[in-house]
PDB file of C-alpha atoms in Angstrom:
ATOM      1  CA  ASN A   1     -36.642  51.422  -7.881  1.00 59.00           C
ATOM      2  CA  ALA A   2     -38.287  50.822 -11.221  1.00 72.00           C
ATOM      3  CA  GLY A   3     -37.755  54.429 -12.381  1.00 91.00           C
ATOM      4  CA  VAL A   4     -39.917  55.128 -15.431  1.00 94.00           C
ATOM      5  CA  THR A   5     -41.978  52.243 -16.761  1.00 95.00           C
ATOM      6  CA  GLN A   6     -43.539  52.298 -20.211  1.00 96.00           C
ATOM      7  CA  THR A   7     -45.972  49.858 -21.725  1.00 95.00           C
ATOM      8  CA  PRO A   8     -46.188  48.309 -24.221  1.00 96.00           C
ATOM      9  CA  LYS A   9     -42.635  47.852 -25.522  1.00 94.00           C
ATOM     10  CA  PHE A  10     -43.753  47.075 -29.061  1.00 95.00           C
ATOM     11  CA  GLN A  11     -46.986  47.661 -30.944  1.00 96.00           C
ATOM     12  CA  VAL A  12     -48.211  47.320 -34.509  1.00 97.00           C
ATOM     13  CA  LEU A  13     -51.345  49.231 -35.468  1.00 96.00           C
ATOM     14  CA  LYS A  14     -53.367  49.514 -38.602  1.00 97.00           C
ATOM     15  CA  THR A  15     -54.040  52.986 -39.962  1.00 97.00           C
ATOM     16  CA  GLY A  16     -57.033  54.469 -38.163  1.00 97.00           C
ATOM     17  CA  GLN A  17     -56.762  52.338 -35.040  1.00 97.00           C
ATOM     18  CA  SER A  18     -56.388  53.943 -31.643  1.00 96.00           C
ATOM     19  CA  MET A  19     -54.187  53.093 -28.715  1.00 96.00           C
ATOM     20  CA  THR A  20     -52.852  54.459 -25.455  1.00 97.00           C
ATOM     21  CA  LEU A  21     -49.239  54.337 -24.358  1.00 97.00           C
ATOM     22  CA  GLN A  22     -48.867  54.113 -20.614  1.00 97.00           C
ATOM     23  CA  CYS A  23     -46.127  55.647 -18.498  1.00 97.00           C
ATOM     24  CA  ALA A  24     -45.596  55.543 -14.748  1.00 97.00           C
ATOM     25  CA  GLN A  25     -42.771  56.798 -12.553  1.00 95.00           C
ATOM     26  CA  ASP A  26     -42.062  55.969  -8.939  1.00 94.00           C
ATOM     27  CA  MET A  27     -39.564  58.746  -8.194  1.00 90.00           C
ATOM     28  CA  ASN A  28     -42.117  61.321  -7.016  1.00 90.00           C
ATOM     29  CA  HIS A  29     -41.187  63.537  -9.953  1.00 89.00           C
ATOM     30  CA  ASN A  30     -43.353  66.537 -10.708  1.00 88.00           C
ATOM     31  CA  SER A  31     -42.790  66.815 -14.446  1.00 88.00           C
ATOM     32  CA  MET A  32     -43.391  64.203 -17.112  1.00 92.00           C
ATOM     33  CA  TYR A  33     -42.844  64.215 -20.869  1.00 93.00           C
ATOM     34  CA  TRP A  34     -43.579  62.300 -24.032  1.00 96.00           C
ATOM     35  CA  TYR A  35     -41.005  62.322 -26.825  1.00 95.00           C
ATOM     36  CA  ARG A  36     -40.805  60.633 -30.160  1.00 96.00           C
ATOM     37  CA  GLN A  37     -37.522  59.683 -31.766  1.00 94.00           C
ATOM     38  CA  ASP A  38     -37.121  59.348 -35.506  1.00 92.00           C
ATOM     39  CA  PRO A  39     -33.950  58.746 -37.526  1.00 84.00           C
ATOM     40  CA  GLY A  40     -32.164  62.013 -38.269  1.00 80.00           C
ATOM     41  CA  MET A  41     -34.687  64.014 -36.232  1.00 81.00           C
ATOM     42  CA  GLY A  42     -33.523  63.414 -32.705  1.00 83.00           C
ATOM     43  CA  LEU A  43     -35.926  63.451 -29.792  1.00 90.00           C
ATOM     44  CA  ARG A  44     -38.911  65.731 -30.286  1.00 91.00           C
ATOM     45  CA  LEU A  45     -41.284  66.740 -27.539  1.00 90.00           C
ATOM     46  CA  ILE A  46     -44.918  65.789 -28.095  1.00 94.00           C
ATOM     47  CA  TYR A  47     -46.547  66.879 -24.831  1.00 94.00           C
ATOM     48  CA  TYR A  48     -45.416  67.568 -21.324  1.00 92.00           C
ATOM     49  CA  SER A  49     -46.931  67.931 -17.905  1.00 92.00           C
ATOM     50  CA  ALA A  50     -45.101  70.334 -15.612  1.00 86.00           C
ATOM     51  CA  SER A  51     -47.089  69.168 -12.621  1.00 86.00           C
ATOM     52  CA  GLU A  52     -50.099  67.066 -11.724  1.00 88.00           C
ATOM     53  CA  GLY A  53     -53.202  68.534 -13.305  1.00 89.00           C
ATOM     54  CA  THR A  54     -51.464  70.435 -16.111  1.00 91.00           C
ATOM     55  CA  THR A  55     -50.512  69.458 -19.640  1.00 95.00           C
ATOM     56  CA  ASP A  56     -49.022  71.474 -22.483  1.00 92.00           C
ATOM     57  CA  LYS A  57     -48.185  70.959 -26.125  1.00 92.00           C
ATOM     58  CA  GLY A  58     -44.646  70.436 -27.216  1.00 88.00           C
ATOM     59  CA  GLU A  59     -43.092  70.647 -30.649  1.00 86.00           C
ATOM     60  CA  VAL A  60     -45.145  67.948 -32.434  1.00 93.00           C
ATOM     61  CA  PRO A  61     -48.546  67.526 -30.687  1.00 95.00           C
ATOM     62  CA  ASN A  62     -50.799  66.964 -33.702  1.00 96.00           C
ATOM     63  CA  GLY A  63     -52.507  63.589 -33.687  1.00 96.00           C
ATOM     64  CA  TYR A  64     -51.898  62.990 -29.985  1.00 97.00           C
ATOM     65  CA  ASN A  65     -53.633  63.572 -26.693  1.00 97.00           C
ATOM     66  CA  VAL A  66     -52.357  63.128 -23.165  1.00 97.00           C
ATOM     67  CA  SER A  67     -53.697  62.624 -19.677  1.00 97.00           C
ATOM     68  CA  ARG A  68     -51.859  63.235 -16.431  1.00 96.00           C
ATOM     69  CA  LEU A  69     -53.893  60.777 -14.435  1.00 89.00           C
ATOM     70  CA  ASN A  70     -52.100  61.481 -11.163  1.00 95.00           C
ATOM     71  CA  LYS A  71     -48.591  62.387 -10.113  1.00 94.00           C
ATOM     72  CA  ARG A  72     -47.251  58.979 -11.126  1.00 96.00           C
ATOM     73  CA  GLU A  73     -48.936  58.386 -14.464  1.00 97.00           C
ATOM     74  CA  PHE A  74     -48.895  60.189 -17.804  1.00 97.00           C
ATOM     75  CA  SER A  75     -50.517  58.513 -20.797  1.00 97.00           C
ATOM     76  CA  LEU A  76     -50.285  59.286 -24.509  1.00 98.00           C
ATOM     77  CA  ARG A  77     -53.196  58.499 -26.804  1.00 98.00           C
ATOM     78  CA  LEU A  78     -53.284  58.144 -30.561  1.00 97.00           C
ATOM     79  CA  GLU A  79     -56.925  58.501 -31.588  1.00 93.00           C
ATOM     80  CA  SER A  80     -56.522  57.551 -35.237  1.00 96.00           C
ATOM     81  CA  ALA A  81     -53.059  56.228 -35.993  1.00 96.00           C
ATOM     82  CA  ALA A  82     -51.282  57.253 -39.193  1.00 97.00           C
ATOM     83  CA  PRO A  83     -48.132  55.805 -40.798  1.00 97.00           C
ATOM     84  CA  SER A  84     -46.365  59.102 -39.997  1.00 96.00           C
ATOM     85  CA  GLN A  85     -46.688  58.187 -36.335  1.00 97.00           C
ATOM     86  CA  THR A  86     -44.420  55.190 -36.770  1.00 97.00           C
ATOM     87  CA  SER A  87     -41.664  55.993 -34.310  1.00 97.00           C
ATOM     88  CA  VAL A  88     -40.058  55.127 -31.009  1.00 96.00           C
ATOM     89  CA  TYR A  89     -41.816  56.842 -28.131  1.00 97.00           C
ATOM     90  CA  PHE A  90     -40.115  57.709 -24.872  1.00 96.00           C
ATOM     91  CA  CYS A  91     -41.640  58.860 -21.647  1.00 96.00           C
ATOM     92  CA  ALA A  92     -39.430  60.845 -19.287  1.00 93.00           C
ATOM     93  CA  SER A  93     -39.701  62.515 -15.914  1.00 92.00           C
ATOM     94  CA  THR A  94     -37.813  64.995 -13.797  1.00 85.00           C
ATOM     95  CA  THR A  95     -38.257  66.769 -10.507  1.00 75.00           C
ATOM     96  CA  GLY A  96     -38.866  70.048 -12.300  1.00 61.00           C
ATOM     97  CA  GLY A  97     -37.463  72.108  -9.476  1.00 57.00           C
ATOM     98  CA  GLN A  98     -35.738  75.470  -9.719  1.00 50.00           C
ATOM     99  CA  GLU A  99     -32.408  73.785 -10.415  1.00 52.00           C
ATOM    100  CA  GLY A 100     -32.201  71.848 -13.650  1.00 53.00           C
ATOM    101  CA  TYR A 101     -32.061  68.108 -13.224  1.00 61.00           C
ATOM    102  CA  GLY A 102     -31.313  65.248 -15.519  1.00 74.00           C
ATOM    103  CA  TYR A 103     -34.269  63.497 -17.035  1.00 84.00           C
ATOM    104  CA  THR A 104     -34.990  59.825 -16.456  1.00 89.00           C
ATOM    105  CA  PHE A 105     -36.288  57.999 -19.496  1.00 93.00           C
ATOM    106  CA  GLY A 106     -38.401  54.922 -19.871  1.00 94.00           C
ATOM    107  CA  SER A 107     -37.203  52.096 -22.094  1.00 93.00           C
ATOM    108  CA  GLY A 108     -39.336  53.178 -25.033  1.00 95.00           C
ATOM    109  CA  THR A 109     -42.239  51.904 -27.121  1.00 96.00           C
ATOM    110  CA  ARG A 110     -41.557  50.957 -30.712  1.00 95.00           C
ATOM    111  CA  LEU A 111     -44.755  51.692 -32.643  1.00 97.00           C
ATOM    112  CA  THR A 112     -45.348  50.712 -36.240  1.00 97.00           C
ATOM    113  CA  VAL A 113     -48.431  51.915 -38.097  1.00 97.00           C
ATOM    114  CA  VAL A 114     -49.194  50.027 -41.290  1.00 96.00           C
TER     115      VAL A 114
ATOM    116  CA  GLU B   1     -37.283  78.653 -31.143  1.00 78.00           C
ATOM    117  CA  ASP B   2     -34.704  76.749 -29.140  1.00 82.00           C
ATOM    118  CA  LYS B   3     -32.115  74.947 -31.216  1.00 89.00           C
ATOM    119  CA  VAL B   4     -29.338  72.426 -30.580  1.00 94.00           C
ATOM    120  CA  VAL B   5     -26.787  71.424 -33.223  1.00 96.00           C
ATOM    121  CA  GLN B   6     -24.375  68.564 -32.693  1.00 97.00           C
ATOM    122  CA  SER B   7     -21.293  67.701 -34.671  1.00 97.00           C
ATOM    123  CA  PRO B   8     -20.059  65.526 -36.128  1.00 97.00           C
ATOM    124  CA  LEU B   9     -23.156  63.512 -37.019  1.00 95.00           C
ATOM    125  CA  SER B  10     -21.144  60.311 -36.871  1.00 96.00           C
ATOM    126  CA  LEU B  11     -17.637  59.244 -36.028  1.00 96.00           C
ATOM    127  CA  VAL B  12     -15.632  56.041 -36.278  1.00 98.00           C
ATOM    128  CA  VAL B  13     -12.515  55.700 -34.136  1.00 97.00           C
ATOM    129  CA  HIS B  14     -10.206  52.949 -32.939  1.00 97.00           C
ATOM    130  CA  GLU B  15     -10.019  51.779 -29.367  1.00 97.00           C
ATOM    131  CA  GLY B  16      -7.700  53.983 -27.363  1.00 97.00           C
ATOM    132  CA  ASP B  17      -8.396  57.125 -29.380  1.00 98.00           C
ATOM    133  CA  THR B  18      -9.637  60.341 -27.784  1.00 98.00           C
ATOM    134  CA  VAL B  19     -12.769  61.912 -29.214  1.00 98.00           C
ATOM    135  CA  THR B  20     -14.403  65.316 -28.850  1.00 98.00           C
ATOM    136  CA  LEU B  21     -18.091  65.752 -29.521  1.00 98.00           C
ATOM    137  CA  ASN B  22     -19.511  69.219 -30.073  1.00 98.00           C
ATOM    138  CA  CYS B  23     -22.790  70.821 -29.169  1.00 98.00           C
ATOM    139  CA  SER B  24     -23.861  74.380 -29.973  1.00 97.00           C
ATOM    140  CA  TYR B  25     -27.151  75.842 -28.904  1.00 96.00           C
ATOM    141  CA  GLU B  26     -29.579  78.711 -28.956  1.00 92.00           C
ATOM    142  CA  VAL B  27     -32.075  78.826 -26.133  1.00 88.00           C
ATOM    143  CA  THR B  28     -34.238  81.387 -24.431  1.00 83.00           C
ATOM    144  CA  ASN B  29     -33.374  81.759 -20.755  1.00 84.00           C
ATOM    145  CA  PHE B  30     -30.794  79.013 -20.483  1.00 87.00           C
ATOM    146  CA  ARG B  31     -31.042  76.820 -17.415  1.00 84.00           C
ATOM    147  CA  SER B  32     -28.828  73.818 -18.146  1.00 87.00           C
ATOM    148  CA  LEU B  33     -27.154  71.716 -20.817  1.00 92.00           C
ATOM    149  CA  LEU B  34     -27.428  67.965 -20.608  1.00 92.00           C
ATOM    150  CA  TRP B  35     -25.477  65.118 -22.166  1.00 95.00           C
ATOM    151  CA  TYR B  36     -26.950  61.649 -22.604  1.00 94.00           C
ATOM    152  CA  LYS B  37     -25.654  58.343 -23.911  1.00 95.00           C
ATOM    153  CA  GLN B  38     -28.077  56.214 -25.888  1.00 94.00           C
ATOM    154  CA  GLU B  39     -27.178  52.643 -26.661  1.00 91.00           C
ATOM    155  CA  LYS B  40     -29.975  50.331 -27.678  1.00 81.00           C
ATOM    156  CA  LYS B  41     -32.847  51.794 -25.746  1.00 82.00           C
ATOM    157  CA  ALA B  42     -33.427  54.749 -23.472  1.00 88.00           C
ATOM    158  CA  PRO B  43     -30.989  57.662 -23.160  1.00 91.00           C
ATOM    159  CA  THR B  44     -29.027  57.533 -19.939  1.00 90.00           C
ATOM    160  CA  PHE B  45     -27.937  60.676 -18.177  1.00 88.00           C
ATOM    161  CA  LEU B  46     -24.243  61.617 -18.261  1.00 92.00           C
ATOM    162  CA  PHE B  47     -23.794  65.234 -17.241  1.00 90.00           C
ATOM    163  CA  MET B  48     -25.676  68.373 -16.445  1.00 89.00           C
ATOM    164  CA  LEU B  49     -23.835  71.656 -16.917  1.00 91.00           C
ATOM    165  CA  THR B  50     -25.072  74.993 -15.698  1.00 87.00           C
ATOM    166  CA  SER B  51     -21.966  77.154 -15.247  1.00 80.00           C
ATOM    167  CA  SER B  52     -19.303  78.178 -17.732  1.00 82.00           C
ATOM    168  CA  GLY B  53     -15.790  76.877 -17.430  1.00 83.00           C
ATOM    169  CA  ILE B  54     -16.431  74.194 -14.846  1.00 83.00           C
ATOM    170  CA  GLU B  55     -15.491  70.761 -16.109  1.00 88.00           C
ATOM    171  CA  LYS B  56     -17.597  67.800 -15.124  1.00 91.00           C
ATOM    172  CA  LYS B  57     -15.826  64.444 -15.098  1.00 92.00           C
ATOM    173  CA  SER B  58     -16.864  60.852 -14.806  1.00 92.00           C
ATOM    174  CA  GLY B  59     -14.106  58.362 -15.437  1.00 95.00           C
ATOM    175  CA  ARG B  60     -12.901  58.773 -19.007  1.00 97.00           C
ATOM    176  CA  LEU B  61     -15.695  61.182 -19.883  1.00 97.00           C
ATOM    177  CA  SER B  62     -15.601  64.907 -19.287  1.00 97.00           C
ATOM    178  CA  SER B  63     -17.606  67.880 -20.423  1.00 96.00           C
ATOM    179  CA  ILE B  64     -17.381  71.631 -20.273  1.00 95.00           C
ATOM    180  CA  LEU B  65     -19.728  74.474 -21.094  1.00 95.00           C
ATOM    181  CA  ASP B  66     -19.035  77.897 -22.612  1.00 93.00           C
ATOM    182  CA  LYS B  67     -22.102  80.055 -22.026  1.00 89.00           C
ATOM    183  CA  LYS B  68     -20.594  83.049 -23.791  1.00 91.00           C
ATOM    184  CA  GLU B  69     -19.983  81.166 -27.043  1.00 91.00           C
ATOM    185  CA  LEU B  70     -23.043  78.930 -26.523  1.00 94.00           C
ATOM    186  CA  PHE B  71     -21.411  75.543 -26.878  1.00 95.00           C
ATOM    187  CA  SER B  72     -20.334  72.492 -24.985  1.00 97.00           C
ATOM    188  CA  ILE B  73     -17.924  69.652 -25.674  1.00 97.00           C
ATOM    189  CA  LEU B  74     -17.926  66.082 -24.497  1.00 98.00           C
ATOM    190  CA  ASN B  75     -14.523  64.394 -24.381  1.00 98.00           C
ATOM    191  CA  ILE B  76     -13.954  60.680 -24.169  1.00 98.00           C
ATOM    192  CA  THR B  77     -10.384  59.529 -23.608  1.00 98.00           C
ATOM    193  CA  ALA B  78      -8.979  56.023 -24.186  1.00 98.00           C
ATOM    194  CA  THR B  79     -12.152  54.976 -25.976  1.00 98.00           C
ATOM    195  CA  GLN B  80     -13.477  51.440 -25.629  1.00 97.00           C
ATOM    196  CA  THR B  81     -15.927  49.473 -27.757  1.00 97.00           C
ATOM    197  CA  GLY B  82     -18.459  49.927 -24.967  1.00 96.00           C
ATOM    198  CA  ASP B  83     -18.433  53.655 -25.679  1.00 97.00           C
ATOM    199  CA  SER B  84     -20.143  52.981 -29.022  1.00 97.00           C
ATOM    200  CA  ALA B  85     -23.480  54.769 -28.811  1.00 97.00           C
ATOM    201  CA  ILE B  86     -25.372  57.851 -29.837  1.00 95.00           C
ATOM    202  CA  TYR B  87     -24.482  60.834 -27.674  1.00 97.00           C
ATOM    203  CA  LEU B  88     -27.262  63.339 -27.257  1.00 96.00           C
ATOM    204  CA  CYS B  89     -26.930  66.944 -26.208  1.00 96.00           C
ATOM    205  CA  ALA B  90     -29.922  68.841 -24.874  1.00 93.00           C
ATOM    206  CA  VAL B  91     -30.613  72.279 -23.487  1.00 91.00           C
ATOM    207  CA  GLU B  92     -33.162  73.236 -20.914  1.00 84.00           C
ATOM    208  CA  GLY B  93     -34.721  76.659 -20.839  1.00 79.00           C
ATOM    209  CA  ARG B  94     -36.443  78.303 -17.942  1.00 72.00           C
ATOM    210  CA  GLY B  95     -40.170  78.756 -17.738  1.00 62.00           C
ATOM    211  CA  TYR B  96     -41.305  75.853 -19.855  1.00 56.00           C
ATOM    212  CA  GLN B  97     -39.624  73.003 -18.056  1.00 61.00           C
ATOM    213  CA  LYS B  98     -38.846  71.338 -21.293  1.00 71.00           C
ATOM    214  CA  VAL B  99     -35.753  70.184 -23.064  1.00 81.00           C
ATOM    215  CA  THR B 100     -34.650  70.581 -26.683  1.00 87.00           C
ATOM    216  CA  PHE B 101     -32.500  67.759 -28.009  1.00 91.00           C
ATOM    217  CA  GLY B 102     -29.946  67.711 -30.754  1.00 93.00           C
ATOM    218  CA  THR B 103     -30.004  64.922 -33.318  1.00 93.00           C
ATOM    219  CA  GLY B 104     -27.032  63.238 -31.696  1.00 95.00           C
ATOM    220  CA  THR B 105     -23.546  62.086 -32.634  1.00 96.00           C
ATOM    221  CA  LYS B 106     -23.230  58.408 -33.469  1.00 95.00           C
ATOM    222  CA  LEU B 107     -19.900  57.130 -32.185  1.00 98.00           C
ATOM    223  CA  GLN B 108     -18.531  53.780 -33.250  1.00 97.00           C
ATOM    224  CA  VAL B 109     -15.389  52.472 -31.570  1.00 98.00           C
ATOM    225  CA  ILE B 110     -13.731  49.626 -33.423  1.00 97.00           C
ATOM    226  CA  PRO B 111     -11.138  47.267 -31.942  1.00 94.00           C
TER     227      PRO B 111
END
């Protein structure tokens, strides 16, 4: 099983450029998440999708949009990149059932905005 | 607002030492507390705790939750250099299906 696959692994953008980070999971999980990780800030939730067809804002949604394309895929879009969006981005998924389950993370995307 | 505080922020120990990492939390409608190990890339799942007083163990790692005092500890005995990593604590609340992470404890084990 591939688990959670993120692409690309690295990206450098110029300020104002746009890009989409892709995430796909093959575990039939209901819920998917996008986090960013910055030094000293820990992992912060950008957006999440509790189930196919729904998306909700997390702690730091400004400057981002998401699409839950189907049950497998959850993409994160930066419409106009800013240096403050330089970070490591992680996609994660979980079954989202009544019992809490551990989250499975992708390997991350290191994004630099210059 | 849900909150997770981990201590210490960083720790340097020698191989063979025992370490205790702390995690305190405030969360609305607690569902579970999660521990992760993060080496170079993605966090990897260690434990999920939902009930007070029940220790979870995996090899040299163990963890326990106190829901009354709102904290958890992660113990690592006979530490090895391969235990060097950032250890993340997270809490999951009901209703939003989301997780709040602490900033992590950076553990360095030196030979």
